[in-house]
Every structure is written in structure tokens, then in C-alpha cells.
PDB file of C-alpha atoms in Angstrom:
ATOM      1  CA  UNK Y   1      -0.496 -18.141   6.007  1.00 59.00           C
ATOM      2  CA  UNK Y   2      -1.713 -15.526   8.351  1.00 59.00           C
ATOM      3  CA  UNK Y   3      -1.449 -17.789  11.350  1.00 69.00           C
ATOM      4  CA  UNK Y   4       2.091 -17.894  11.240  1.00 85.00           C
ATOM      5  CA  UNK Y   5       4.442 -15.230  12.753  1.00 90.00           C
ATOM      6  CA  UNK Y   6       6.150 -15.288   9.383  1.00 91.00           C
ATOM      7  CA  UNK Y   7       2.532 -14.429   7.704  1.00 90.00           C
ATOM      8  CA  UNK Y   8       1.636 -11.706  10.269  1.00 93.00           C
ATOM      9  CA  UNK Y   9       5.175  -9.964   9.969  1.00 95.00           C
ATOM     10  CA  UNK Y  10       4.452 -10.450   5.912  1.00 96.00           C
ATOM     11  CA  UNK Y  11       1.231  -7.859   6.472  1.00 95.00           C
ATOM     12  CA  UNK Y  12       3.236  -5.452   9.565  1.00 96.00           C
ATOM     13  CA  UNK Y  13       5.712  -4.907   6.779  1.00 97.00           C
ATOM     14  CA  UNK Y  14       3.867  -4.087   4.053  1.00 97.00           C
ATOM     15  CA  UNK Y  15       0.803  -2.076   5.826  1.00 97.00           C
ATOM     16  CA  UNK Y  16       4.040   0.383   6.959  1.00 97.00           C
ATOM     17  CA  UNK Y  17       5.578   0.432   3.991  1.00 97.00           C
ATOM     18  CA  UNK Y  18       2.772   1.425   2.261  1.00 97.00           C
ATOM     19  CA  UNK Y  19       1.937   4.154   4.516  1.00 97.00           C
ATOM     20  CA  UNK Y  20       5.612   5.232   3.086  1.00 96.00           C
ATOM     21  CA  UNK Y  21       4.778   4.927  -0.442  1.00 96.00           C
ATOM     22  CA  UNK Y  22       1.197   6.258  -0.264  1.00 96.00           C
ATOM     23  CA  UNK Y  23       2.558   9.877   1.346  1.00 94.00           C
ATOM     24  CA  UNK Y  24       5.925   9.295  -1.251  1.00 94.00           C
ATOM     25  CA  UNK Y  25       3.524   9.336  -4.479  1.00 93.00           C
ATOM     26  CA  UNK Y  26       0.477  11.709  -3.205  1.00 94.00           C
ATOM     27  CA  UNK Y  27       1.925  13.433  -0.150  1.00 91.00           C
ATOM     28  CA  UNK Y  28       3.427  15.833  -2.097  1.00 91.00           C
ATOM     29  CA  UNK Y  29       0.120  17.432  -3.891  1.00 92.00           C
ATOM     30  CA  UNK Y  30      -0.872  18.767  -0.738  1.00 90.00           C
ATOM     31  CA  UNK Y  31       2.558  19.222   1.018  1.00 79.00           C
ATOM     32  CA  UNK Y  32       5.059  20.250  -1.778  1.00 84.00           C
ATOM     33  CA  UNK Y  33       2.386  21.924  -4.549  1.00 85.00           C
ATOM     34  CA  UNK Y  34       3.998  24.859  -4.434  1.00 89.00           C
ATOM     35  CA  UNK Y  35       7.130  23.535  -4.806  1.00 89.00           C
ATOM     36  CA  UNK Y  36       9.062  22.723  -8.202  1.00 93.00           C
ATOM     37  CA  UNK Y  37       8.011  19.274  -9.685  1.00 93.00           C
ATOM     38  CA  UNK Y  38      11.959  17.702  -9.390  1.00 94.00           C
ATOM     39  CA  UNK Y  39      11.808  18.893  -5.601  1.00 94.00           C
ATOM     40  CA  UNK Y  40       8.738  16.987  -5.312  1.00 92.00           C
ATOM     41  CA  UNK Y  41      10.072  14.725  -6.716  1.00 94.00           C
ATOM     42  CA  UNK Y  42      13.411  14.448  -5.119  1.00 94.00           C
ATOM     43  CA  UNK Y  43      11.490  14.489  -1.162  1.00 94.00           C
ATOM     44  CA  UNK Y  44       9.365  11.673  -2.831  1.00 94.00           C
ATOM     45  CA  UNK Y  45      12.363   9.323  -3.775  1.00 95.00           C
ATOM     46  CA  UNK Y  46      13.882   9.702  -0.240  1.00 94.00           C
ATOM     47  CA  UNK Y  47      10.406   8.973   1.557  1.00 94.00           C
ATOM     48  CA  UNK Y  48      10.211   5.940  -1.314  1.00 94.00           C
ATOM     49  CA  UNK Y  49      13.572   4.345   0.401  1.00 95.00           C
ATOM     50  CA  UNK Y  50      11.963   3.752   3.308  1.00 94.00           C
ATOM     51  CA  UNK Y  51       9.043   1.762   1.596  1.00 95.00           C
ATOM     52  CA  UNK Y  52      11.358  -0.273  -0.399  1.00 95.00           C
ATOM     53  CA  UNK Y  53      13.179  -0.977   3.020  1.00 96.00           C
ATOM     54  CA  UNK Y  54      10.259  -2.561   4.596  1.00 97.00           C
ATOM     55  CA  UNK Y  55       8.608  -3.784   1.387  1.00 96.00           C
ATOM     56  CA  UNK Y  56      11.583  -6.001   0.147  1.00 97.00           C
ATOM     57  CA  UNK Y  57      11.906  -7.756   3.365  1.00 97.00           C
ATOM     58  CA  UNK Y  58       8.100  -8.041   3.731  1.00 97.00           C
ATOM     59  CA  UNK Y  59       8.106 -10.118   0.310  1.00 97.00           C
ATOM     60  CA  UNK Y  60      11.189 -11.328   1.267  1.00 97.00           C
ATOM     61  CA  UNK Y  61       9.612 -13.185   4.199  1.00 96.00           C
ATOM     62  CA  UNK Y  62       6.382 -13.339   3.232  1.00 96.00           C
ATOM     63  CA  UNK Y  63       7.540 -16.123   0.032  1.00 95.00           C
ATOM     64  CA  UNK Y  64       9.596 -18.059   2.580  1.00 93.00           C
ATOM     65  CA  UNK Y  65       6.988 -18.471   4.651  1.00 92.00           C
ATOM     66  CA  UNK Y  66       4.749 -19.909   1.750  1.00 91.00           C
ATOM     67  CA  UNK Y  67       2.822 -16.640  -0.496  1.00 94.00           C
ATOM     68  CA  UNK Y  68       2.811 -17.311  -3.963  1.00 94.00           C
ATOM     69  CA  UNK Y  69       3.657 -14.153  -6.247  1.00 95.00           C
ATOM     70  CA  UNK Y  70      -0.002 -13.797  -6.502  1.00 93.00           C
ATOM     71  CA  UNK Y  71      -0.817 -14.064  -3.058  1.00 94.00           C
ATOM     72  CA  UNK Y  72       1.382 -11.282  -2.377  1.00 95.00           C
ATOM     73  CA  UNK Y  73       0.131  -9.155  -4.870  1.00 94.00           C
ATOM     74  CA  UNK Y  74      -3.423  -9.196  -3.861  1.00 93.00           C
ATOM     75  CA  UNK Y  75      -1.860  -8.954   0.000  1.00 94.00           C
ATOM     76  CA  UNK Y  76      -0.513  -5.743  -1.150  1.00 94.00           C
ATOM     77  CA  UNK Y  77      -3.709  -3.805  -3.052  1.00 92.00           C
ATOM     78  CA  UNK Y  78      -5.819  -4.704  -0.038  1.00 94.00           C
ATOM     79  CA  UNK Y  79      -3.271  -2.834   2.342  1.00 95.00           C
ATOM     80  CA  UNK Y  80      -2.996  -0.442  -0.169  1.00 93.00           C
ATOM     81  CA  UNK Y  81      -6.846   0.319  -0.028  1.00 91.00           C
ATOM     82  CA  UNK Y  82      -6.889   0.057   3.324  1.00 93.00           C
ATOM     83  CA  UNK Y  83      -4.430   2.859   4.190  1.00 95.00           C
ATOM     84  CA  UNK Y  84      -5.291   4.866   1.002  1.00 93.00           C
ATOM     85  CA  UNK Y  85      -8.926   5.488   2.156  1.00 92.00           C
ATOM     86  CA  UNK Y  86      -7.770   7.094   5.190  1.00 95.00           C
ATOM     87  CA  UNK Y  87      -5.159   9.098   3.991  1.00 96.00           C
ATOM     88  CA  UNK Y  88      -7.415  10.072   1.417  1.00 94.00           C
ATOM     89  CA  UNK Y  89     -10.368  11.209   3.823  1.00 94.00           C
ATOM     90  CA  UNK Y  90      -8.319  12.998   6.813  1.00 95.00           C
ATOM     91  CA  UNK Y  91      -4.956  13.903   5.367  1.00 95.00           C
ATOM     92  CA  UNK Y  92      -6.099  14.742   1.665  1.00 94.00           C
ATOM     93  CA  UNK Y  93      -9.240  16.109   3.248  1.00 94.00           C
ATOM     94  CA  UNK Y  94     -11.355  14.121  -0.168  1.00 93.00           C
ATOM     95  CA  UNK Y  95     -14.989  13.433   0.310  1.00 94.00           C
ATOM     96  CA  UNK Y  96     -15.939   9.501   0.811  1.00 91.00           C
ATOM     97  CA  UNK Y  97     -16.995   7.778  -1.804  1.00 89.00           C
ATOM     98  CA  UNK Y  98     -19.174   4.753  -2.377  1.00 92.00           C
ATOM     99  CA  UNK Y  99     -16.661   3.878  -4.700  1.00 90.00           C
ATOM    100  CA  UNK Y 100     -14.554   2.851  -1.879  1.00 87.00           C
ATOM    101  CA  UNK Y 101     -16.793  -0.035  -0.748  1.00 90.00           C
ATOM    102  CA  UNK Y 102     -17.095  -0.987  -4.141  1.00 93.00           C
ATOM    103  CA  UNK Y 103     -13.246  -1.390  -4.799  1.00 90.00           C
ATOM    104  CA  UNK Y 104     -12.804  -3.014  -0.699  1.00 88.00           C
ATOM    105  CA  UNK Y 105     -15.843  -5.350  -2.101  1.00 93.00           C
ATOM    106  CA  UNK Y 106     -14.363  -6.310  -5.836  1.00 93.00           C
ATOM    107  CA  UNK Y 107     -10.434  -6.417  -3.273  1.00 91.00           C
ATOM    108  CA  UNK Y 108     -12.050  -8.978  -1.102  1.00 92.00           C
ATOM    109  CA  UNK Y 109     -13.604 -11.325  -4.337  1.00 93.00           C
ATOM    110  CA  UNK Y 110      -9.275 -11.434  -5.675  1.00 91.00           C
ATOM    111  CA  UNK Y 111      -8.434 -12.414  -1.755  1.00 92.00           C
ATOM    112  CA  UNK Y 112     -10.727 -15.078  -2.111  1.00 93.00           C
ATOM    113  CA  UNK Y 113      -9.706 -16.362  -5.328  1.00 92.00           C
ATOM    114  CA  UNK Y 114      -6.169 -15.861  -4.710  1.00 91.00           C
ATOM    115  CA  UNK Y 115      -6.171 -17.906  -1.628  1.00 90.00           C
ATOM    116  CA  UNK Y 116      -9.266 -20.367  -1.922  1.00 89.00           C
ATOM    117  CA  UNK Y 117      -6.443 -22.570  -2.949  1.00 81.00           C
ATOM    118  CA  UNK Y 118      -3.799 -22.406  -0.056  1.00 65.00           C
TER     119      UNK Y 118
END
């Protein structure tokens, strides 16, 4: 799947739009805590557009060119781990955590069960 053009746009997509989603639901604690909750909330729904603008097409694409639902899925937590950590460590300014390998590590056993198959 990730041979394809199709497979590598799939991931482009997604890695983006999470970086959209990730600041959309935890951006604002550090950004906007002074701020009313429905503001928050409110600058949160507009940076959530964008996510759903890259994310629909990203799923869109990524089943045409041959995902399953599941496949897709487990696509999705890995990029989500993988730009979480960061933004975590050096925008959130949160210690590390061992706990990080351990969720990459238990991530990487569902991408091999998801797609030991395909």
C-alpha cells in the first residue's frame, strides 16, 4: 500500500491533518487558557476544518487505493503518536516519558496485525 503514490499521499494527508487536529484539541491549554472555554472552543472548531479538509480526502484516497477501514485506523493512531510526542515535548514543554516507547511499541504490534494480511 505504501509503495503506491496513492498510499504515500494516504500518510502526507493524514500526518498534516493531524498536526491540525492535535493543536485544535490541546493547542488551546497552553495558547487560549486564559481565555473563556466557548472561545477555546470556537478557535478550536475553525483550526478542526482544516483537519477534516485533509483528513476526508486522505481516507478518501487512501480506500481507493486499497486500505481497509482497519488499516486506516491503525494508519491514523501511529501518525497520531508520532506528531503527538513532539508537540507534546517542545510545544507543550511535557517531560518524556517511557510511556511513549511503550505506546510506539504496543502501535507497531496493531500495524503488524492490521497489515500482516495485505
Amino acid at each position: 500500500m505504501f509503495s503506491t503514490l496513492a498510499g504515500w499521499q494516504t500518510v502526507g494527508l493524514l500526518l498534516l491533518s493531524n498536526v491540525f487536529m492535535t493543536f485544535a484539541w490541546y493547542g488551546h491549554l497552553k495558547g487560549l487558557s486564559t481565555k473563556a472555554w466557548w472561545i477555546a472552543a470556537l478557535i478550536s472548531w475553525g483550526i478542526a476544518l482544516f483537519e477534516y479538509l485533509l483528513q476526508v480526502p486522505a481516507n478518501r484516497i487512501g480506500h481507493g487505493a486499497g486500505f481497509t477501514l482497519a488499516q486506516l485506523k491503525i494508519t491514523q493512531e501511529v501518525i497520531t503518536l508520532a506528531v503527538f510526542v513532539p508537540f507534546s515535548l517542545y510545544y507543550m514543554g511535557e517531560p518524556l516519558k517511557l510511556d511513549f516507547l511503550w505506546a510506539g511499541l504496543c502501535l507497531m504490534g496493531a500495524v503488524y496485525f492490521i497489515f500482516r494480511s495485505a
